[in-house]
């Protein structure tokens, strides 16, 4: 059994899935920031899938993602060192919302629907020195 793999990077600060919003008339919509980030996820995933000439799979999927956040400029030197050493982790954006935005962004590109995902590992941390904020996504599935 061969294992297929798709790995891509979404540049920019990670964005968690926003709560649905409601207009005064009761219409439901997704916040613009969430939509824009899911489009970036979709474009990054599509580019890698096209590069490898892969089609959306119907197999079960395993997803590993690492979200790297910018260190706040207001942090002291001690706090910056702690962030770089991995002692401090980003407080904002719950990891489950980060996962949701990546999974929804990959729908129809890597898999048909995110119900195919059976395993997720997610990490959030601050960026290393001279690194831009980003999210690294690694997806694996068996090709039986």
mmCIF file of N, CA and C in Angstrom:
data_model
loop_
_atom_site.group_PDB
_atom_site.id
_atom_site.type_symbol
_atom_site.label_atom_id
_atom_site.label_comp_id
_atom_site.label_asym_id
_atom_site.label_seq_id
_atom_site.Cartn_x
_atom_site.Cartn_y
_atom_site.Cartn_z
ATOM 1 N N UNK A 1 0.850 -1.174 0.000
ATOM 2 C CA UNK A 1 0.000 0.000 0.000
ATOM 3 C C UNK A 1 0.902 1.244 0.000
ATOM 4 N N UNK A 2 0.701 2.117 -0.948
ATOM 5 C CA UNK A 2 1.484 3.344 -1.008
ATOM 6 C C UNK A 2 0.786 4.473 -0.270
ATOM 7 N N UNK A 3 1.592 5.323 0.318
ATOM 8 C CA UNK A 3 1.068 6.483 1.030
ATOM 9 C C UNK A 3 1.321 7.718 0.179
ATOM 10 N N UNK A 4 0.261 8.444 -0.112
ATOM 11 C CA UNK A 4 0.365 9.706 -0.850
ATOM 12 C C UNK A 4 0.488 10.825 0.176
ATOM 13 N N UNK A 5 1.136 11.910 -0.259
ATOM 14 C CA UNK A 5 1.361 13.017 0.651
ATOM 15 C C UNK A 5 1.283 14.339 -0.098
ATOM 16 N N UNK A 6 0.696 15.304 0.536
ATOM 17 C CA UNK A 6 0.617 16.658 -0.003
ATOM 18 C C UNK A 6 1.021 17.599 1.125
ATOM 19 N N UNK A 7 2.050 18.389 0.899
ATOM 20 C CA UNK A 7 2.508 19.326 1.918
ATOM 21 C C UNK A 7 2.598 20.712 1.309
ATOM 22 N N UNK A 8 2.020 21.688 1.993
ATOM 23 C CA UNK A 8 2.036 23.059 1.487
ATOM 24 C C UNK A 8 2.089 24.055 2.634
ATOM 25 N N UNK A 9 2.425 25.294 2.291
ATOM 26 C CA UNK A 9 2.527 26.369 3.273
ATOM 27 C C UNK A 9 1.548 27.477 2.905
ATOM 28 N N UNK A 10 0.821 27.950 3.892
ATOM 29 C CA UNK A 10 -0.084 29.085 3.719
ATOM 30 C C UNK A 10 0.607 30.279 4.364
ATOM 31 N N UNK A 11 0.992 31.254 3.568
ATOM 32 C CA UNK A 11 1.730 32.397 4.104
ATOM 33 C C UNK A 11 0.800 33.363 4.831
ATOM 34 N N UNK A 12 1.386 34.142 5.710
ATOM 35 C CA UNK A 12 0.623 35.131 6.476
ATOM 36 C C UNK A 12 0.201 34.593 7.836
ATOM 37 N N UNK A 13 -0.274 35.500 8.664
ATOM 38 C CA UNK A 13 -0.710 35.108 10.002
ATOM 39 C C UNK A 13 -1.848 34.095 9.921
ATOM 40 N N UNK A 14 -1.782 33.027 10.715
ATOM 41 C CA UNK A 14 -2.879 32.054 10.738
ATOM 42 C C UNK A 14 -4.173 32.713 11.220
ATOM 43 N N UNK A 15 -5.285 32.262 10.647
ATOM 44 C CA UNK A 15 -6.599 32.806 11.000
ATOM 45 C C UNK A 15 -7.512 31.643 11.364
ATOM 46 N N UNK A 16 -8.125 31.713 12.526
ATOM 47 C CA UNK A 16 -9.062 30.679 12.935
ATOM 48 C C UNK A 16 -10.418 30.873 12.285
ATOM 49 N N UNK A 17 -11.193 29.816 12.241
ATOM 50 C CA UNK A 17 -12.539 29.879 11.677
ATOM 51 C C UNK A 17 -13.384 30.801 12.550
ATOM 52 N N UNK A 18 -13.940 31.835 11.938
ATOM 53 C CA UNK A 18 -14.778 32.775 12.671
ATOM 54 C C UNK A 18 -16.191 32.242 12.846
ATOM 55 N N UNK A 19 -16.852 32.713 13.866
ATOM 56 C CA UNK A 19 -18.241 32.316 14.089
ATOM 57 C C UNK A 19 -19.113 32.878 12.985
ATOM 58 N N UNK A 20 -20.159 32.161 12.612
ATOM 59 C CA UNK A 20 -21.074 32.717 11.619
ATOM 60 C C UNK A 20 -21.718 33.991 12.167
ATOM 61 N N UNK A 21 -21.903 34.953 11.297
ATOM 62 C CA UNK A 21 -22.526 36.228 11.680
ATOM 63 C C UNK A 21 -23.914 36.309 11.065
ATOM 64 N N UNK A 22 -24.745 37.158 11.653
ATOM 65 C CA UNK A 22 -26.116 37.306 11.197
ATOM 66 C C UNK A 22 -26.401 38.768 10.857
ATOM 67 N N UNK A 23 -27.103 38.986 9.748
ATOM 68 C CA UNK A 23 -27.532 40.337 9.410
ATOM 69 C C UNK A 23 -28.789 40.656 10.215
ATOM 70 N N UNK A 24 -29.234 41.891 10.146
ATOM 71 C CA UNK A 24 -30.449 42.276 10.861
ATOM 72 C C UNK A 24 -31.676 41.543 10.345
ATOM 73 N N UNK A 25 -31.601 41.098 9.072
ATOM 74 C CA UNK A 25 -32.736 40.376 8.489
ATOM 75 C C UNK A 25 -32.648 38.873 8.760
ATOM 76 N N UNK A 26 -31.575 38.433 9.443
ATOM 77 C CA UNK A 26 -31.453 37.020 9.803
ATOM 78 C C UNK A 26 -30.626 36.180 8.847
ATOM 79 N N UNK A 27 -30.061 36.810 7.799
ATOM 80 C CA UNK A 27 -29.216 36.065 6.863
ATOM 81 C C UNK A 27 -27.881 35.746 7.530
ATOM 82 N N UNK A 28 -27.376 34.525 7.316
ATOM 83 C CA UNK A 28 -26.119 34.078 7.921
ATOM 84 C C UNK A 28 -24.980 34.250 6.914
ATOM 85 N N UNK A 29 -23.834 34.737 7.390
ATOM 86 C CA UNK A 29 -22.670 34.867 6.510
ATOM 87 C C UNK A 29 -21.390 34.583 7.283
ATOM 88 N N UNK A 30 -20.328 34.232 6.526
ATOM 89 C CA UNK A 30 -19.008 33.973 7.103
ATOM 90 C C UNK A 30 -18.226 35.277 7.107
ATOM 91 N N UNK A 31 -17.519 35.581 8.204
ATOM 92 C CA UNK A 31 -16.732 36.816 8.247
ATOM 93 C C UNK A 31 -15.709 36.893 7.098
ATOM 94 N N UNK A 32 -15.460 38.097 6.603
ATOM 95 C CA UNK A 32 -14.575 38.311 5.448
ATOM 96 C C UNK A 32 -13.160 37.801 5.711
ATOM 97 N N UNK A 33 -12.653 38.006 6.917
ATOM 98 C CA UNK A 33 -11.290 37.564 7.249
ATOM 99 C C UNK A 33 -11.166 36.042 7.133
ATOM 100 N N UNK A 34 -12.181 35.321 7.578
ATOM 101 C CA UNK A 34 -12.192 33.859 7.477
ATOM 102 C C UNK A 34 -12.254 33.433 6.015
ATOM 103 N N UNK A 35 -13.117 34.060 5.236
ATOM 104 C CA UNK A 35 -13.245 33.726 3.807
ATOM 105 C C UNK A 35 -11.926 33.935 3.077
ATOM 106 N N UNK A 36 -11.270 35.068 3.352
ATOM 107 C CA UNK A 36 -10.005 35.392 2.686
ATOM 108 C C UNK A 36 -8.929 34.359 3.038
ATOM 109 N N UNK A 37 -8.872 33.955 4.304
ATOM 110 C CA UNK A 37 -7.865 32.972 4.718
ATOM 111 C C UNK A 37 -8.151 31.605 4.088
ATOM 112 N N UNK A 38 -9.413 31.197 4.066
ATOM 113 C CA UNK A 38 -9.761 29.913 3.450
ATOM 114 C C UNK A 38 -9.440 29.921 1.956
ATOM 115 N N UNK A 39 -9.545 31.080 1.311
ATOM 116 C CA UNK A 39 -9.159 31.196 -0.098
ATOM 117 C C UNK A 39 -7.652 31.006 -0.252
ATOM 118 N N UNK A 40 -6.867 31.591 0.672
ATOM 119 C CA UNK A 40 -5.416 31.389 0.630
ATOM 120 C C UNK A 40 -5.057 29.923 0.846
ATOM 121 N N UNK A 41 -5.761 29.251 1.776
ATOM 122 C CA UNK A 41 -5.541 27.819 2.020
ATOM 123 C C UNK A 41 -5.863 27.043 0.744
ATOM 124 N N UNK A 42 -7.010 27.335 0.161
ATOM 125 C CA UNK A 42 -7.464 26.656 -1.058
ATOM 126 C C UNK A 42 -6.441 26.825 -2.189
ATOM 127 N N UNK A 43 -5.942 28.047 -2.376
ATOM 128 C CA UNK A 43 -4.976 28.310 -3.443
ATOM 129 C C UNK A 43 -3.655 27.582 -3.211
ATOM 130 N N UNK A 44 -3.176 27.573 -1.980
ATOM 131 C CA UNK A 44 -1.924 26.874 -1.656
ATOM 132 C C UNK A 44 -2.073 25.369 -1.853
ATOM 133 N N UNK A 45 -3.198 24.813 -1.396
ATOM 134 C CA UNK A 45 -3.445 23.377 -1.553
ATOM 135 C C UNK A 45 -3.586 23.015 -3.026
ATOM 136 N N UNK A 46 -4.323 23.834 -3.775
ATOM 137 C CA UNK A 46 -4.531 23.567 -5.194
ATOM 138 C C UNK A 46 -3.202 23.569 -5.951
ATOM 139 N N UNK A 47 -2.330 24.548 -5.652
ATOM 140 C CA UNK A 47 -1.038 24.645 -6.336
ATOM 141 C C UNK A 47 -0.197 23.396 -6.104
ATOM 142 N N UNK A 48 -0.181 22.905 -4.874
ATOM 143 C CA UNK A 48 0.618 21.703 -4.570
ATOM 144 C C UNK A 48 0.002 20.455 -5.191
ATOM 145 N N UNK A 49 -1.317 20.341 -5.143
ATOM 146 C CA UNK A 49 -1.989 19.185 -5.746
ATOM 147 C C UNK A 49 -1.753 19.174 -7.260
ATOM 148 N N UNK A 50 -1.820 20.334 -7.900
ATOM 149 C CA UNK A 50 -1.596 20.428 -9.344
ATOM 150 C C UNK A 50 -0.145 20.093 -9.676
ATOM 151 N N UNK A 51 0.774 20.579 -8.861
ATOM 152 C CA UNK A 51 2.204 20.315 -9.069
ATOM 153 C C UNK A 51 2.494 18.811 -9.038
ATOM 154 N N UNK A 52 1.838 18.104 -8.113
ATOM 155 C CA UNK A 52 2.037 16.653 -7.983
ATOM 156 C C UNK A 52 1.075 15.850 -8.867
ATOM 157 N N UNK A 53 0.214 16.563 -9.602
ATOM 158 C CA UNK A 53 -0.798 15.934 -10.453
ATOM 159 C C UNK A 53 -1.698 14.969 -9.667
ATOM 160 N N UNK A 54 -2.166 15.445 -8.529
ATOM 161 C CA UNK A 54 -3.052 14.660 -7.673
ATOM 162 C C UNK A 54 -4.477 15.175 -7.795
ATOM 163 N N UNK A 55 -5.421 14.291 -7.636
ATOM 164 C CA UNK A 55 -6.845 14.628 -7.659
ATOM 165 C C UNK A 55 -7.396 14.477 -6.237
ATOM 166 N N UNK A 56 -8.528 15.129 -5.935
ATOM 167 C CA UNK A 56 -9.132 14.943 -4.616
ATOM 168 C C UNK A 56 -9.382 13.452 -4.354
ATOM 169 N N UNK A 57 -9.013 13.017 -3.172
ATOM 170 C CA UNK A 57 -9.125 11.597 -2.831
ATOM 171 C C UNK A 57 -10.405 11.324 -2.055
ATOM 172 N N UNK A 58 -10.841 10.079 -2.131
ATOM 173 C CA UNK A 58 -11.987 9.641 -1.339
ATOM 174 C C UNK A 58 -11.553 8.807 -0.142
ATOM 175 N N UNK A 59 -10.236 8.660 0.033
ATOM 176 C CA UNK A 59 -9.684 7.856 1.118
ATOM 177 C C UNK A 59 -9.737 8.629 2.432
ATOM 178 N N UNK A 60 -9.470 7.934 3.536
ATOM 179 C CA UNK A 60 -9.381 8.622 4.822
ATOM 180 C C UNK A 60 -8.064 9.391 4.871
ATOM 181 N N UNK A 61 -8.076 10.520 5.547
ATOM 182 C CA UNK A 61 -6.954 11.450 5.544
ATOM 183 C C UNK A 61 -6.396 11.695 6.936
ATOM 184 N N UNK A 62 -5.106 11.961 6.959
ATOM 185 C CA UNK A 62 -4.418 12.354 8.186
ATOM 186 C C UNK A 62 -3.827 13.746 7.941
ATOM 187 N N UNK A 63 -4.041 14.663 8.870
ATOM 188 C CA UNK A 63 -3.598 16.044 8.697
ATOM 189 C C UNK A 63 -2.713 16.457 9.875
ATOM 190 N N UNK A 64 -1.565 17.046 9.540
ATOM 191 C CA UNK A 64 -0.671 17.599 10.553
ATOM 192 C C UNK A 64 -0.467 19.063 10.184
ATOM 193 N N UNK A 65 -0.762 19.954 11.124
ATOM 194 C CA UNK A 65 -0.560 21.370 10.810
ATOM 195 C C UNK A 65 0.179 22.078 11.928
ATOM 196 N N UNK A 66 1.030 22.997 11.520
ATOM 197 C CA UNK A 66 1.790 23.820 12.452
ATOM 198 C C UNK A 66 1.543 25.278 12.085
ATOM 199 N N UNK A 67 0.929 26.007 12.996
ATOM 200 C CA UNK A 67 0.644 27.426 12.777
ATOM 201 C C UNK A 67 1.697 28.242 13.511
ATOM 202 N N UNK A 68 2.423 29.056 12.753
ATOM 203 C CA UNK A 68 3.501 29.884 13.311
ATOM 204 C C UNK A 68 3.075 31.349 13.307
ATOM 205 N N UNK A 69 2.978 31.920 14.497
ATOM 206 C CA UNK A 69 2.505 33.283 14.676
ATOM 207 C C UNK A 69 3.663 34.255 14.847
ATOM 208 N N UNK A 70 3.408 35.507 14.490
ATOM 209 C CA UNK A 70 4.377 36.571 14.685
ATOM 210 C C UNK A 70 4.488 36.873 16.177
ATOM 211 N N UNK A 71 5.702 37.125 16.655
ATOM 212 C CA UNK A 71 5.902 37.500 18.060
ATOM 213 C C UNK A 71 5.469 38.955 18.217
ATOM 214 N N UNK A 72 4.597 39.246 19.185
ATOM 215 C CA UNK A 72 4.136 40.629 19.368
ATOM 216 C C UNK A 72 5.292 41.594 19.606
ATOM 217 N N UNK A 73 5.222 42.743 18.980
ATOM 218 C CA UNK A 73 6.289 43.743 19.086
ATOM 219 C C UNK A 73 6.372 44.330 20.495
ATOM 220 N N UNK A 74 5.300 44.226 21.258
ATOM 221 C CA UNK A 74 5.271 44.779 22.609
ATOM 222 C C UNK A 74 5.982 43.885 23.628
ATOM 223 N N UNK A 75 6.393 42.683 23.235
ATOM 224 C CA UNK A 75 7.038 41.752 24.166
ATOM 225 C C UNK A 75 8.433 42.228 24.532
ATOM 226 N N UNK A 76 8.808 41.961 25.787
ATOM 227 C CA UNK A 76 10.158 42.291 26.256
ATOM 228 C C UNK A 76 11.157 41.303 25.643
ATOM 229 N N UNK A 77 12.445 41.589 25.801
ATOM 230 C CA UNK A 77 13.482 40.694 25.267
ATOM 231 C C UNK A 77 13.359 39.299 25.877
ATOM 232 N N UNK A 78 13.051 39.254 27.171
ATOM 233 C CA UNK A 78 12.893 37.974 27.856
ATOM 234 C C UNK A 78 11.725 37.191 27.248
ATOM 235 N N UNK A 79 10.598 37.861 27.026
ATOM 236 C CA UNK A 79 9.434 37.201 26.433
ATOM 237 C C UNK A 79 9.726 36.718 25.017
ATOM 238 N N UNK A 80 10.464 37.535 24.239
ATOM 239 C CA UNK A 80 10.823 37.149 22.871
ATOM 240 C C UNK A 80 11.674 35.881 22.902
ATOM 241 N N UNK A 81 12.637 35.818 23.810
ATOM 242 C CA UNK A 81 13.480 34.616 23.936
ATOM 243 C C UNK A 81 12.653 33.397 24.330
ATOM 244 N N UNK A 82 11.696 33.598 25.231
ATOM 245 C CA UNK A 82 10.815 32.496 25.639
ATOM 246 C C UNK A 82 9.964 32.012 24.467
ATOM 247 N N UNK A 83 9.491 32.946 23.635
ATOM 248 C CA UNK A 83 8.706 32.585 22.453
ATOM 249 C C UNK A 83 9.549 31.784 21.474
ATOM 250 N N UNK A 84 10.774 32.243 21.243
ATOM 251 C CA UNK A 84 11.661 31.559 20.307
ATOM 252 C C UNK A 84 12.074 30.182 20.813
ATOM 253 N N UNK A 85 12.141 30.023 22.128
ATOM 254 C CA UNK A 85 12.512 28.732 22.722
ATOM 255 C C UNK A 85 11.325 27.785 22.837
ATOM 256 N N UNK A 86 10.130 28.294 22.561
ATOM 257 C CA UNK A 86 8.936 27.449 22.644
ATOM 258 C C UNK A 86 8.348 27.355 24.037
ATOM 259 N N UNK A 87 8.830 28.190 24.960
ATOM 260 C CA UNK A 87 8.301 28.188 26.323
ATOM 261 C C UNK A 87 6.905 28.804 26.337
ATOM 262 N N UNK A 88 6.742 29.908 25.607
ATOM 263 C CA UNK A 88 5.436 30.557 25.490
ATOM 264 C C UNK A 88 4.795 30.144 24.175
ATOM 265 N N UNK A 89 3.503 29.900 24.227
ATOM 266 C CA UNK A 89 2.755 29.609 22.997
ATOM 267 C C UNK A 89 1.750 30.736 22.772
ATOM 268 N N UNK A 90 1.336 30.931 21.529
ATOM 269 C CA UNK A 90 0.351 31.994 21.256
ATOM 270 C C UNK A 90 -0.939 31.768 22.034
ATOM 271 N N UNK A 91 -1.434 32.823 22.650
ATOM 272 C CA UNK A 91 -2.647 32.708 23.463
ATOM 273 C C UNK A 91 -3.908 32.851 22.623
ATOM 274 N N UNK A 92 -3.848 33.740 21.624
ATOM 275 C CA UNK A 92 -5.037 33.992 20.817
ATOM 276 C C UNK A 92 -5.241 32.889 19.784
ATOM 277 N N UNK A 93 -6.430 32.718 19.401
ATOM 278 C CA UNK A 93 -6.919 31.752 18.425
ATOM 279 C C UNK A 93 -6.794 30.326 18.969
ATOM 280 N N UNK A 94 -7.925 29.761 19.268
ATOM 281 C CA UNK A 94 -7.976 28.380 19.742
ATOM 282 C C UNK A 94 -7.543 27.442 18.629
ATOM 283 N N UNK A 95 -6.849 26.376 19.000
ATOM 284 C CA UNK A 95 -6.309 25.452 18.008
ATOM 285 C C UNK A 95 -7.429 24.766 17.212
ATOM 286 N N UNK A 96 -8.587 24.538 17.819
ATOM 287 C CA UNK A 96 -9.679 23.900 17.080
ATOM 288 C C UNK A 96 -10.199 24.802 15.957
ATOM 289 N N UNK A 97 -10.174 26.118 16.159
ATOM 290 C CA UNK A 97 -10.597 27.032 15.097
ATOM 291 C C UNK A 97 -9.566 27.112 13.976
ATOM 292 N N UNK A 98 -8.288 26.957 14.320
ATOM 293 C CA UNK A 98 -7.240 26.898 13.295
ATOM 294 C C UNK A 98 -7.443 25.659 12.420
ATOM 295 N N UNK A 99 -7.752 24.548 13.058
ATOM 296 C CA UNK A 99 -7.977 23.291 12.330
ATOM 297 C C UNK A 99 -9.158 23.451 11.375
ATOM 298 N N UNK A 100 -10.259 24.017 11.872
ATOM 299 C CA UNK A 100 -11.465 24.159 11.046
ATOM 300 C C UNK A 100 -11.216 24.990 9.797
ATOM 301 N N UNK A 101 -10.449 26.069 9.918
ATOM 302 C CA UNK A 101 -10.211 26.910 8.746
ATOM 303 C C UNK A 101 -9.370 26.177 7.699
ATOM 304 N N UNK A 102 -8.430 25.351 8.119
ATOM 305 C CA UNK A 102 -7.616 24.570 7.178
ATOM 306 C C UNK A 102 -8.464 23.478 6.528
ATOM 307 N N UNK A 103 -9.220 22.743 7.327
ATOM 308 C CA UNK A 103 -10.043 21.649 6.784
ATOM 309 C C UNK A 103 -11.076 22.172 5.789
ATOM 310 N N UNK A 104 -11.741 23.267 6.125
ATOM 311 C CA UNK A 104 -12.741 23.830 5.212
ATOM 312 C C UNK A 104 -12.097 24.363 3.936
ATOM 313 N N UNK A 105 -10.892 24.914 4.054
ATOM 314 C CA UNK A 105 -10.198 25.423 2.889
ATOM 315 C C UNK A 105 -9.760 24.336 1.918
ATOM 316 N N UNK A 106 -9.569 23.121 2.419
ATOM 317 C CA UNK A 106 -9.119 22.003 1.576
ATOM 318 C C UNK A 106 -10.271 21.216 0.944
ATOM 319 N N UNK A 107 -11.507 21.513 1.346
ATOM 320 C CA UNK A 107 -12.659 20.810 0.769
ATOM 321 C C UNK A 107 -12.688 20.978 -0.744
ATOM 322 N N UNK A 108 -12.857 19.872 -1.443
ATOM 323 C CA UNK A 108 -12.942 19.900 -2.893
ATOM 324 C C UNK A 108 -11.605 20.006 -3.596
ATOM 325 N N UNK A 109 -10.531 20.213 -2.853
ATOM 326 C CA UNK A 109 -9.197 20.329 -3.436
ATOM 327 C C UNK A 109 -8.374 19.080 -3.129
ATOM 328 N N UNK A 110 -8.221 18.776 -1.839
ATOM 329 C CA UNK A 110 -7.447 17.608 -1.419
ATOM 330 C C UNK A 110 -8.374 16.414 -1.189
ATOM 331 N N UNK A 111 -9.524 16.666 -0.622
ATOM 332 C CA UNK A 111 -10.535 15.635 -0.377
ATOM 333 C C UNK A 111 -11.876 16.185 -0.820
ATOM 334 N N UNK A 112 -12.852 15.290 -0.908
ATOM 335 C CA UNK A 112 -14.188 15.729 -1.313
ATOM 336 C C UNK A 112 -14.889 16.474 -0.182
ATOM 337 N N UNK A 113 -14.746 15.971 1.048
ATOM 338 C CA UNK A 113 -15.340 16.621 2.209
ATOM 339 C C UNK A 113 -14.485 16.314 3.428
ATOM 340 N N UNK A 114 -14.438 17.240 4.378
ATOM 341 C CA UNK A 114 -13.568 17.047 5.537
ATOM 342 C C UNK A 114 -14.045 15.961 6.507
ATOM 343 N N UNK A 115 -15.169 15.314 6.219
ATOM 344 C CA UNK A 115 -15.558 14.166 7.051
ATOM 345 C C UNK A 115 -14.612 12.987 6.825
ATOM 346 N N UNK A 116 -13.782 13.037 5.773
ATOM 347 C CA UNK A 116 -12.813 11.987 5.473
ATOM 348 C C UNK A 116 -11.594 12.042 6.398
ATOM 349 N N UNK A 117 -11.417 13.152 7.105
ATOM 350 C CA UNK A 117 -10.268 13.305 7.991
ATOM 351 C C UNK A 117 -10.518 12.499 9.264
ATOM 352 N N UNK A 118 -9.607 11.573 9.538
ATOM 353 C CA UNK A 118 -9.771 10.714 10.715
ATOM 354 C C UNK A 118 -8.696 10.976 11.760
ATOM 355 N N UNK A 119 -7.669 11.731 11.403
ATOM 356 C CA UNK A 119 -6.589 12.016 12.342
ATOM 357 C C UNK A 119 -6.085 13.435 12.117
ATOM 358 N N UNK A 120 -5.954 14.196 13.202
ATOM 359 C CA UNK A 120 -5.432 15.555 13.114
ATOM 360 C C UNK A 120 -4.428 15.774 14.242
ATOM 361 N N UNK A 121 -3.282 16.338 13.895
ATOM 362 C CA UNK A 121 -2.317 16.828 14.882
ATOM 363 C C UNK A 121 -2.118 18.301 14.573
ATOM 364 N N UNK A 122 -2.269 19.141 15.571
ATOM 365 C CA UNK A 122 -2.142 20.574 15.339
ATOM 366 C C UNK A 122 -1.262 21.197 16.408
ATOM 367 N N UNK A 123 -0.390 22.084 15.961
ATOM 368 C CA UNK A 123 0.526 22.774 16.845
ATOM 369 C C UNK A 123 0.450 24.269 16.560
ATOM 370 N N UNK A 124 0.619 25.064 17.600
ATOM 371 C CA UNK A 124 0.748 26.500 17.376
ATOM 372 C C UNK A 124 1.967 26.966 18.146
ATOM 373 N N UNK A 125 2.703 27.849 17.490
ATOM 374 C CA UNK A 125 3.947 28.339 18.070
ATOM 375 C C UNK A 125 4.273 29.693 17.466
ATOM 376 N N UNK A 126 5.327 30.303 17.972
ATOM 377 C CA UNK A 126 5.793 31.551 17.403
ATOM 378 C C UNK A 126 6.852 31.255 16.346
ATOM 379 N N UNK A 127 7.028 32.182 15.404
ATOM 380 C CA UNK A 127 7.987 31.987 14.322
ATOM 381 C C UNK A 127 9.417 32.008 14.849
ATOM 382 N N UNK A 128 10.315 31.382 14.087
ATOM 383 C CA UNK A 128 11.739 31.440 14.388
ATOM 384 C C UNK A 128 12.290 32.780 13.913
ATOM 385 N N UNK A 129 13.524 33.063 14.275
ATOM 386 C CA UNK A 129 14.180 34.300 13.865
ATOM 387 C C UNK A 129 14.209 34.384 12.337
ATOM 388 N N UNK A 130 13.942 35.573 11.803
ATOM 389 C CA UNK A 130 13.954 35.833 10.354
ATOM 390 C C UNK A 130 12.967 34.961 9.580
ATOM 391 N N UNK A 131 11.856 34.636 10.184
ATOM 392 C CA UNK A 131 10.833 33.823 9.527
ATOM 393 C C UNK A 131 9.528 34.604 9.543
ATOM 394 N N UNK A 132 8.751 34.468 8.489
ATOM 395 C CA UNK A 132 7.455 35.131 8.398
ATOM 396 C C UNK A 132 6.375 34.211 8.986
ATOM 397 N N UNK A 133 5.273 34.777 9.495
ATOM 398 C CA UNK A 133 4.182 33.942 9.991
ATOM 399 C C UNK A 133 3.596 33.099 8.859
ATOM 400 N N UNK A 134 3.209 31.863 9.174
ATOM 401 C CA UNK A 134 2.688 30.943 8.168
ATOM 402 C C UNK A 134 2.041 29.744 8.851
ATOM 403 N N UNK A 135 1.414 28.910 8.044
ATOM 404 C CA UNK A 135 0.898 27.627 8.513
ATOM 405 C C UNK A 135 1.408 26.556 7.565
ATOM 406 N N UNK A 136 2.043 25.538 8.114
ATOM 407 C CA UNK A 136 2.542 24.409 7.324
ATOM 408 C C UNK A 136 1.545 23.265 7.487
ATOM 409 N N UNK A 137 1.075 22.744 6.356
ATOM 410 C CA UNK A 137 0.062 21.687 6.367
ATOM 411 C C UNK A 137 0.620 20.456 5.659
ATOM 412 N N UNK A 138 0.520 19.310 6.315
ATOM 413 C CA UNK A 138 0.963 18.041 5.727
ATOM 414 C C UNK A 138 -0.227 17.076 5.781
ATOM 415 N N UNK A 139 -0.596 16.570 4.622
ATOM 416 C CA UNK A 139 -1.749 15.672 4.524
ATOM 417 C C UNK A 139 -1.274 14.350 3.936
ATOM 418 N N UNK A 140 -1.681 13.255 4.559
ATOM 419 C CA UNK A 140 -1.308 11.925 4.084
ATOM 420 C C UNK A 140 -2.535 11.047 3.951
ATOM 421 N N UNK A 141 -2.512 10.152 2.969
ATOM 422 C CA UNK A 141 -3.574 9.177 2.803
ATOM 423 C C UNK A 141 -2.995 7.950 2.104
ATOM 424 N N UNK A 142 -3.618 6.803 2.352
ATOM 425 C CA UNK A 142 -3.160 5.578 1.705
ATOM 426 C C UNK A 142 -3.873 5.425 0.359
ATOM 427 N N UNK A 143 -3.134 4.974 -0.604
ATOM 428 C CA UNK A 143 -3.680 4.770 -1.955
ATOM 429 C C UNK A 143 -3.799 3.266 -2.154
ATOM 430 N N UNK A 144 -4.924 2.693 -1.745
ATOM 431 C CA UNK A 144 -5.081 1.237 -1.769
ATOM 432 C C UNK A 144 -5.596 0.700 -3.067
#
